[in-house]
């Protein structure tokens, strides 16, 4: 298996996450801040971002899947493991995504979380392909429309462990 070609190196990712941590710290008033990671893709980003944000945060996860084993979204987003209303209600909730592509995952999450009566509901995504107008309050990189892997992102379950983000050889 050929190694993916580097698009964002580990130091570039670390630098941007350090910046994002500061931006997020300054953006929120005092009070409970919940980082709600969308599994599995966000696991590495969330772990680094939580350490770049200086204030204490509550960590929660939700599982979303739509891709199966391919590189095209099926369009149907399956959500599971939704946190309880008690764990999110009245708090600032920041959804942590790996990448926004067609925007279906965030649309679905928004509609499900709308009933949770959070103090605020915003999104921080590491990557945004900018193919759709889906707004994210915080974005790491506006990225090219390649299928990207590494640093949490997978192709059919592979490559998530890579410390960098790369493009699959075509
Ligand atoms: P959307 O619902 O089409 O915005 O897709 C969002 C989800 O699809 C992301 O959370 C990823 O898990 C996955 N995804 C989208 N683009 C890529 C990619 O280039 N590489 C790996 N996963 C991707
Ligand atoms: Mg994902």
XYZ file of N, CA, C and O and ligand atoms in Angstrom:
704
model
N 0.838 -1.197 0.000
C 0.000 0.000 0.000
C 0.880 1.257 0.000
O 1.751 1.399 0.846
N 0.663 2.148 -0.975
C 1.457 3.382 -1.064
C 1.033 4.357 0.022
O -0.147 4.455 0.334
N 1.995 5.105 0.586
C 1.652 6.085 1.622
C 0.954 7.280 0.978
O 1.316 7.691 -0.124
N -0.054 7.836 1.662
C -0.717 9.038 1.140
C 0.272 10.195 1.024
O 1.212 10.300 1.812
N 0.066 11.057 0.031
C 0.930 12.228 -0.157
C 0.525 13.333 0.815
O -0.662 13.652 0.942
N 1.503 13.948 1.473
C 1.207 14.920 2.530
C 0.493 16.156 1.961
O 0.952 16.765 1.003
N -0.623 16.510 2.602
C -1.322 17.759 2.286
C -1.156 18.746 3.454
O -0.839 19.908 3.241
N -1.342 18.262 4.683
C -1.065 19.059 5.885
C -0.143 18.231 6.779
O -0.520 17.145 7.214
N 1.045 18.753 7.041
C 2.023 18.012 7.843
C 1.644 18.073 9.321
O 0.855 18.949 9.734
N 2.230 17.192 10.118
C 1.963 17.180 11.562
C 2.287 18.537 12.204
O 1.485 19.046 12.992
N 3.433 19.183 11.889
C 3.701 20.496 12.489
C 2.697 21.567 12.054
O 2.315 22.416 12.854
N 2.262 21.530 10.786
C 1.245 22.500 10.329
C -0.052 22.322 11.099
O -0.706 23.300 11.490
N -0.458 21.080 11.312
C -1.694 20.794 12.037
C -1.552 21.279 13.480
O -2.439 21.954 14.015
N -0.420 20.970 14.100
C -0.199 21.362 15.500
C -0.244 22.878 15.652
O -0.848 23.411 16.601
N 0.361 23.594 14.713
C 0.395 25.051 14.760
C -1.014 25.631 14.666
O -1.397 26.512 15.447
N -1.798 25.110 13.734
C -3.162 25.627 13.532
C -4.048 25.311 14.749
O -4.881 26.137 15.147
N -3.860 24.146 15.337
C -4.680 23.780 16.493
C -4.331 24.668 17.694
O -5.208 25.070 18.459
N -3.071 25.005 17.808
C -2.661 25.930 18.874
C -3.380 27.273 18.690
O -3.897 27.852 19.651
N -3.425 27.757 17.438
C -4.147 29.009 17.151
C -5.629 28.871 17.472
O -6.225 29.747 18.111
N -6.237 27.782 17.013
C -7.672 27.564 17.246
C -7.999 27.535 18.734
O -9.026 28.082 19.164
N -7.135 26.913 19.514
C -7.355 26.836 20.964
C -7.476 28.222 21.571
O -8.376 28.493 22.377
N -6.583 29.121 21.154
C -6.615 30.501 21.651
C -7.873 31.229 21.202
O -8.500 31.962 21.977
N -8.237 31.029 19.941
C -9.432 31.689 19.379
C -10.686 31.225 20.134
O -11.543 32.031 20.508
N -10.773 29.932 20.372
C -11.942 29.384 21.064
C -11.990 29.894 22.509
O -13.039 30.288 23.013
N -10.850 29.910 23.174
C -10.777 30.422 24.550
C -11.342 31.835 24.648
O -12.111 32.156 25.543
N -10.923 32.675 23.687
C -11.355 34.078 23.720
C -12.804 34.243 23.284
O -13.454 35.222 23.632
N -13.346 33.292 22.515
C -14.693 33.442 21.952
C -15.800 33.171 22.962
O -16.915 33.652 22.800
N -15.499 32.385 23.997
C -16.550 31.982 24.928
C -16.476 32.740 26.242
O -15.386 32.954 26.774
N -17.656 33.119 26.756
C -17.693 33.704 28.091
C -17.412 32.611 29.127
O -17.327 31.431 28.787
N -17.279 32.990 30.363
C -17.108 31.989 31.411
C -18.312 31.050 31.398
O -19.384 31.416 30.941
N -18.151 29.869 31.911
C -19.275 28.924 31.955
C -18.874 27.612 31.336
O -17.777 27.473 30.792
N -19.768 26.651 31.433
C -19.452 25.303 30.970
C -19.298 25.243 29.455
O -20.160 25.703 28.717
N -18.180 24.665 29.016
C -17.944 24.456 27.590
C -17.783 22.954 27.354
O -16.929 22.306 27.964
N -18.642 22.422 26.481
C -18.616 20.996 26.175
C -18.054 20.799 24.774
O -18.537 21.408 23.816
N -17.022 19.973 24.648
C -16.529 19.582 23.331
C -17.208 18.268 22.976
O -17.021 17.261 23.661
N -18.029 18.298 21.920
C -18.785 17.110 21.519
C -18.174 16.554 20.232
O -18.426 17.043 19.133
N -17.327 15.558 20.386
C -16.603 14.994 19.245
C -17.477 14.054 18.435
O -18.219 13.244 18.991
N -17.384 14.179 17.107
C -18.120 13.286 16.213
C -17.181 12.137 15.835
O -16.168 12.350 15.158
N -17.509 10.956 16.326
C -16.663 9.776 16.092
C -16.925 9.181 14.715
O -18.013 9.329 14.190
N -15.917 8.486 14.137
C -14.632 8.313 14.778
C -13.651 9.395 14.340
O -12.604 9.583 14.948
N -13.946 10.074 13.262
C -12.971 10.938 12.589
C -12.330 12.014 13.442
O -11.206 12.431 13.177
N -13.050 12.495 14.487
C -12.538 13.653 15.235
C -11.672 13.276 16.429
O -11.235 14.157 17.162
N -11.420 11.985 16.640
C -10.810 11.602 17.922
C -9.435 12.236 18.157
O -9.119 12.681 19.257
N -8.633 12.322 17.117
C -7.273 12.846 17.297
C -7.298 14.375 17.418
O -6.609 14.962 18.250
N -8.124 14.999 16.584
C -8.288 16.453 16.607
C -8.813 16.890 17.971
O -8.281 17.827 18.582
N -9.832 16.206 18.474
C -10.398 16.595 19.768
C -9.354 16.473 20.882
O -9.244 17.351 21.743
N -8.573 15.403 20.835
C -7.571 15.192 21.888
C -6.543 16.329 21.893
O -6.140 16.811 22.960
N -6.129 16.781 20.717
C -5.154 17.871 20.646
C -5.792 19.219 20.939
O -5.200 20.060 21.620
N -7.022 19.420 20.442
C -7.700 20.698 20.657
C -8.014 20.918 22.137
O -7.847 22.028 22.657
N -8.446 19.858 22.811
C -8.782 19.981 24.242
C -7.562 20.475 25.026
O -7.691 21.243 25.975
N -6.369 20.062 24.578
C -5.149 20.487 25.278
C -4.678 21.866 24.862
O -3.837 22.458 25.529
N -5.224 22.372 23.740
C -4.863 23.720 23.285
C -5.810 24.782 23.841
O -5.523 25.968 23.758
N -6.948 24.347 24.377
C -7.896 25.268 25.013
C -7.530 25.319 26.486
O -7.419 24.281 27.130
N -7.324 26.511 27.007
C -6.765 26.589 28.364
C -7.790 26.330 29.452
O -7.448 25.847 30.517
N -9.065 26.662 29.173
C -10.067 26.469 30.232
C -10.462 24.996 30.332
O -10.267 24.232 29.380
N -11.044 24.585 31.451
C -11.508 23.199 31.553
C -12.668 22.970 30.590
O -13.492 23.866 30.389
N -12.728 21.821 29.990
C -13.848 21.489 29.109
C -14.409 20.133 29.506
O -13.704 19.301 30.078
N -15.692 19.949 29.192
C -16.323 18.635 29.370
C -16.245 17.928 28.019
O -16.487 18.547 26.988
N -15.883 16.656 28.016
C -15.702 15.928 26.756
C -16.826 14.918 26.563
O -17.074 14.082 27.442
N -17.516 15.022 25.442
C -18.559 14.059 25.095
C -18.330 13.606 23.656
O -17.647 14.284 22.885
N -18.935 12.489 23.310
C -18.826 11.985 21.937
C -20.183 11.550 21.406
O -21.081 11.193 22.177
N -20.307 11.575 20.100
C -21.472 11.009 19.423
C -20.918 10.302 18.197
O -19.881 10.708 17.646
N -21.581 9.235 17.793
C -21.083 8.502 16.616
C -21.957 8.811 15.406
O -23.182 8.773 15.489
N -21.318 9.153 14.299
C -22.041 9.394 13.051
C -21.395 8.584 11.952
O -20.171 8.458 11.903
N -22.202 8.016 11.075
C -21.603 7.321 9.943
C -22.489 7.454 8.713
O -23.711 7.429 8.803
N -21.837 7.645 7.580
C -22.577 7.783 6.325
C -21.808 7.218 5.140
O -22.367 7.037 4.075
N -20.520 6.920 5.337
C -19.690 6.587 4.179
C -19.549 5.110 3.880
O -19.195 4.747 2.776
N -19.834 4.257 4.864
C -19.581 2.840 4.625
C -18.132 2.641 4.241
O -17.239 3.206 4.852
N -17.886 1.905 3.171
C -16.500 1.603 2.792
C -16.035 2.421 1.587
O -14.987 2.160 1.026
N -16.782 3.446 1.180
C -16.429 4.174 -0.040
C -15.898 5.567 0.218
O -15.611 5.942 1.355
N -15.752 6.340 -0.835
C -15.302 7.719 -0.706
C -16.442 8.697 -1.016
O -16.246 9.897 -1.053
N -17.660 8.190 -1.258
C -18.821 9.046 -1.493
C -19.818 8.831 -0.361
O -20.107 7.695 0.001
N -20.367 9.936 0.167
C -21.358 9.822 1.232
C -22.600 9.128 0.702
O -23.025 9.361 -0.426
N -23.188 8.257 1.536
C -24.427 7.588 1.128
C -25.601 8.549 1.214
O -26.673 8.279 0.699
N -25.406 9.677 1.906
C -26.481 10.657 2.054
C -27.316 10.420 3.303
O -27.925 11.333 3.827
N -27.342 9.190 3.789
C -28.064 8.882 5.018
C -27.074 8.886 6.170
O -26.088 8.165 6.138
N -27.335 9.738 7.160
C -26.410 9.835 8.290
C -26.987 9.084 9.482
O -28.078 9.397 9.941
N -26.277 8.076 9.941
C -26.709 7.344 11.133
C -26.026 7.921 12.357
O -24.803 8.018 12.391
N -26.832 8.308 13.347
C -26.281 8.837 14.599
C -26.549 7.844 15.707
O -27.627 7.261 15.782
N -25.575 7.653 16.591
C -25.816 6.834 17.775
C -25.006 7.367 18.945
O -24.075 8.156 18.765
N -25.396 6.936 20.150
C -24.686 7.351 21.356
C -24.886 8.807 21.698
O -23.960 9.475 22.199
N -26.078 9.342 21.437
C -26.357 10.744 21.739
C -26.234 10.996 23.246
O -26.800 10.255 24.045
N -25.474 12.032 23.657
C -25.378 12.345 25.091
C -26.747 12.705 25.669
O -27.632 13.146 24.934
N -26.896 12.532 26.951
C -28.186 12.825 27.598
C -28.456 14.324 27.601
O -27.538 15.137 27.471
N -29.722 14.684 27.758
C -30.103 16.090 27.852
C -29.416 16.760 29.047
O -29.005 17.913 28.970
N -29.281 16.023 30.147
C -28.654 16.587 31.351
C -27.188 16.961 31.078
O -26.663 17.919 31.624
N -26.517 16.188 30.242
C -25.082 16.443 30.036
C -24.831 17.642 29.120
O -23.730 18.181 29.114
N -25.840 18.057 28.334
C -25.634 19.181 27.405
C -26.483 20.414 27.728
O -26.102 21.540 27.395
N -27.620 20.194 28.361
C -28.579 21.284 28.590
C -27.962 22.457 29.346
O -27.240 22.268 30.324
N -28.219 23.691 28.862
C -27.748 24.900 29.541
C -26.269 25.194 29.357
O -25.751 26.168 29.903
N -25.569 24.359 28.587
C -24.112 24.535 28.428
C -23.770 24.995 27.012
O -24.550 24.815 26.088
N -22.579 25.576 26.874
C -22.073 25.916 25.540
C -21.528 24.631 24.925
O -20.595 24.022 25.464
N -22.142 24.222 23.822
C -21.742 22.971 23.178
C -21.029 23.292 21.857
O -21.562 24.011 21.008
N -19.816 22.776 21.743
C -19.036 22.969 20.524
C -18.827 21.593 19.877
O -18.143 20.727 20.436
N -19.473 21.402 18.725
C -19.350 20.139 17.995
C -17.989 20.113 17.313
O -17.601 21.078 16.639
N -17.249 19.030 17.494
C -15.908 18.903 16.909
C -15.950 17.887 15.769
O -16.180 16.698 15.997
N -15.742 18.381 14.554
C -15.793 17.535 13.358
C -14.409 17.440 12.725
O -13.590 18.356 12.857
N -14.173 16.350 12.021
C -12.923 16.239 11.274
C -13.000 17.033 9.972
O -12.099 17.801 9.650
N -14.108 16.863 9.239
C -14.177 17.476 7.908
C -15.631 17.684 7.503
O -16.488 16.862 7.822
N -15.907 18.815 6.863
C -17.234 19.050 6.291
C -17.121 18.895 4.782
O -16.301 19.543 4.139
N -17.944 17.992 4.254
C -17.931 17.707 2.822
C -19.265 18.168 2.239
O -19.427 19.320 1.853
N -20.260 17.289 2.231
C -21.574 17.663 1.701
C -22.467 18.359 2.720
O -23.528 18.870 2.381
N -22.051 18.345 3.986
C -22.793 19.036 5.036
C -23.931 18.244 5.658
O -24.612 18.728 6.564
N -24.141 17.002 5.195
C -25.263 16.206 5.728
C -25.118 15.877 7.203
O -26.093 15.906 7.954
N -23.914 15.548 7.615
C -23.692 15.150 9.005
C -24.056 16.298 9.946
O -24.774 16.100 10.928
N -23.585 17.505 9.622
C -23.857 18.642 10.510
C -25.336 19.013 10.506
O -25.893 19.390 11.537
N -25.977 18.905 9.341
C -27.404 19.202 9.254
C -28.177 18.268 10.186
O -29.028 18.678 10.956
N -27.840 17.000 10.114
C -28.518 15.989 10.918
C -28.254 16.221 12.418
O -29.163 16.180 13.245
N -26.998 16.495 12.749
C -26.632 16.740 14.148
C -27.361 17.956 14.713
O -27.875 17.916 15.828
N -27.411 19.007 13.915
C -28.086 20.228 14.344
C -29.541 19.973 14.675
O -30.055 20.464 15.677
N -30.215 19.197 13.812
C -31.638 18.974 14.049
C -31.841 18.113 15.299
O -32.786 18.321 16.045
N -30.938 17.188 15.537
C -31.075 16.330 16.717
C -30.741 17.096 18.009
O -31.393 16.941 19.035
N -29.715 17.965 17.921
C -29.272 18.671 19.141
C -30.124 19.898 19.454
O -30.061 20.431 20.566
N -30.923 20.336 18.484
C -31.733 21.551 18.676
C -32.639 21.429 19.892
O -32.925 22.414 20.572
N -33.089 20.221 20.190
C -34.027 20.021 21.296
C -33.315 19.897 22.646
O -33.946 19.684 23.672
N -31.989 20.012 22.648
C -31.256 19.805 23.901
C -31.116 21.045 24.771
O -30.494 20.998 25.824
N -31.695 22.177 24.304
C -31.700 23.410 25.092
C -30.302 23.781 25.604
O -30.097 24.005 26.801
N -29.362 23.820 24.677
C -27.995 24.219 25.032
C -27.922 25.752 25.117
O -28.746 26.447 24.515
N -26.946 26.270 25.851
C -26.757 27.724 25.925
C -26.328 28.244 24.553
O -26.696 29.341 24.143
N -25.524 27.457 23.840
C -25.162 27.775 22.463
C -24.754 26.476 21.791
O -24.405 25.496 22.460
N -24.823 26.475 20.456
C -24.461 25.285 19.693
C -23.677 25.747 18.469
O -24.223 26.406 17.586
N -22.383 25.453 18.445
C -21.515 25.890 17.348
C -20.684 24.697 16.885
O -20.666 23.656 17.536
N -19.982 24.897 15.763
C -19.175 23.815 15.202
C -17.735 24.268 15.015
O -17.480 25.391 14.573
N -16.815 23.395 15.364
C -15.407 23.581 15.034
C -14.982 22.392 14.176
O -15.010 21.252 14.649
N -14.623 22.651 12.940
C -14.155 21.562 12.074
C -12.700 21.785 11.715
O -12.268 22.928 11.518
N -11.944 20.711 11.654
C -10.533 20.845 11.279
C -10.420 21.218 9.801
O -9.616 22.063 9.429
N -11.256 20.581 8.978
C -11.184 20.780 7.525
C -12.562 21.113 6.967
O -13.569 20.585 7.444
N -12.605 21.976 5.963
C -13.875 22.324 5.307
C -13.604 22.383 3.812
O -12.748 23.141 3.359
N -14.327 21.552 3.061
C -14.092 21.523 1.607
C -14.761 22.680 0.889
O -14.512 22.886 -0.309
N -15.627 23.414 1.610
C -16.299 24.607 1.032
C -17.100 24.288 -0.223
O -17.228 25.133 -1.103
N -17.599 23.052 -0.308
C -18.465 22.693 -1.444
C -19.891 23.160 -1.179
O -20.676 23.347 -2.085
N -20.217 23.282 0.103
C -21.561 23.704 0.498
C -21.424 24.904 1.425
O -20.353 25.158 1.983
N -22.523 25.628 1.608
C -22.475 26.864 2.394
C -22.559 26.603 3.899
O -22.677 27.560 4.664
N -22.495 25.351 4.326
C -22.587 25.013 5.746
C -21.635 25.874 6.578
O -20.421 25.843 6.375
N -22.211 26.648 7.492
C -21.423 27.550 8.333
C -20.785 26.790 9.488
O -21.439 25.994 10.156
N -19.500 27.037 9.712
C -18.869 26.514 10.919
C -18.218 27.709 11.618
O -17.546 28.507 10.968
N -18.440 27.836 12.906
C -17.921 29.007 13.629
C -16.386 29.026 13.605
O -15.768 30.069 13.474
N -15.792 27.828 13.753
C -14.330 27.716 13.775
C -13.888 26.682 12.735
O -14.430 25.581 12.697
N -12.896 27.051 11.926
C -12.416 26.136 10.881
C -10.888 26.121 10.898
O -10.257 27.183 10.937
N -10.320 24.910 10.853
C -8.868 24.792 10.815
C -8.325 25.196 9.456
O -7.564 26.155 9.324
N -8.719 24.449 8.441
C -8.236 24.689 7.082
C -9.385 24.567 6.083
O -10.186 23.646 6.179
N -9.444 25.495 5.114
C -10.292 25.298 3.936
C -9.471 24.441 2.995
O -8.393 24.859 2.557
N -9.957 23.245 2.707
C -9.091 22.272 2.023
C -9.557 21.986 0.604
O -10.713 22.204 0.264
N -8.658 21.457 -0.223
C -9.044 21.082 -1.581
C -9.995 19.885 -1.562
O -10.016 19.125 -0.595
N -10.752 19.733 -2.615
C -11.758 18.671 -2.687
C -11.147 17.334 -3.113
O -11.504 16.769 -4.136
N -10.169 16.883 -2.349
C -9.620 15.541 -2.523
C -10.200 14.660 -1.437
O -10.669 15.167 -0.422
N -10.123 13.365 -1.608
C -10.445 12.489 -0.495
C -9.210 12.412 0.390
O -8.156 11.955 -0.030
N -9.337 12.933 1.612
C -8.198 13.057 2.512
C -8.228 11.986 3.585
O -9.307 11.559 4.020
N -7.065 11.552 4.005
C -6.959 10.540 5.058
C -5.870 10.930 6.054
O -5.021 11.775 5.764
N -5.916 10.291 7.218
C -4.907 10.525 8.244
C -5.399 11.476 9.313
O -6.399 12.165 9.120
N -4.698 11.486 10.456
C -5.060 12.341 11.583
C -6.558 12.161 11.927
O -7.293 13.110 12.097
N -6.990 10.910 11.966
C -8.384 10.586 12.308
C -9.234 10.225 11.109
O -10.175 9.443 11.228
N -8.914 10.798 9.942
C -9.740 10.525 8.761
C -9.358 9.185 8.138
O -8.166 8.857 8.041
N -10.372 8.459 7.685
C -10.115 7.115 7.188
C -10.591 6.915 5.761
O -11.407 7.673 5.231
N -10.054 5.861 5.170
C -10.647 5.297 3.966
C -10.931 3.839 4.294
O -9.995 3.068 4.548
N -12.221 3.489 4.376
C -12.633 2.124 4.731
C -11.929 1.629 5.992
O -11.490 0.488 6.063
N -11.788 2.513 6.975
C -11.224 2.115 8.270
C -9.711 2.233 8.373
O -9.154 2.136 9.460
N -9.035 2.466 7.248
C -7.569 2.548 7.266
C -7.097 3.999 7.339
O -7.854 4.915 7.029
N -5.865 4.186 7.740
C -5.112 5.460 7.741
C -5.404 6.419 8.900
O -4.798 7.479 8.986
N -6.347 6.093 9.778
C -6.711 7.042 10.844
C -5.524 7.381 11.741
O -5.462 8.446 12.332
N -4.582 6.437 11.857
C -3.478 6.585 12.805
C -2.398 7.558 12.342
O -1.550 7.967 13.129
N -2.396 7.928 11.059
C -1.304 8.770 10.532
C -1.240 10.111 11.261
O -2.270 10.725 11.516
N -0.033 10.627 11.554
C 0.085 11.908 12.251
C -0.107 13.109 11.328
O -0.137 14.236 11.794
N -0.228 12.880 10.028
C -0.431 13.967 9.057
C -1.695 13.687 8.246
O -2.282 12.604 8.329
N -2.115 14.705 7.452
C -3.274 14.520 6.569
C -2.748 14.443 5.140
O -1.936 15.285 4.719
N -3.178 13.417 4.431
C -2.668 13.222 3.089
C -3.761 12.866 2.094
O -4.925 12.686 2.457
N -3.321 12.803 0.850
C -4.220 12.493 -0.245
C -3.878 11.086 -0.731
O -2.700 10.761 -0.918
N -4.930 10.301 -0.961
C -4.686 8.949 -1.456
C -4.121 9.017 -2.869
O -4.594 9.804 -3.690
N -3.110 8.198 -3.151
C -2.603 8.165 -4.528
C -3.707 7.660 -5.462
O -4.398 6.699 -5.118
N -3.908 8.355 -6.618
C -5.006 7.925 -7.493
C -4.483 7.047 -8.623
O -3.290 6.918 -8.820
P -20.663 15.300 5.055
O -21.817 14.783 5.873
O -20.813 15.007 3.591
O -20.317 16.744 5.332
O -19.413 14.440 5.432
C -18.890 14.532 6.667
C -18.234 13.247 7.121
O -17.819 12.419 6.030
C -17.001 13.612 7.855
O -17.260 13.697 9.233
C -16.047 12.477 7.537
O -16.185 11.462 8.494
C -16.484 11.973 6.189
N -15.647 12.547 5.106
C -15.964 13.547 4.257
N -14.954 13.828 3.408
C -13.950 12.982 3.736
C -12.598 12.807 3.241
O -12.097 13.475 2.322
N -11.874 11.827 3.858
C -12.348 11.067 4.887
N -13.593 11.218 5.382
C -14.390 12.163 4.811
Mg -16.829 12.230 10.586
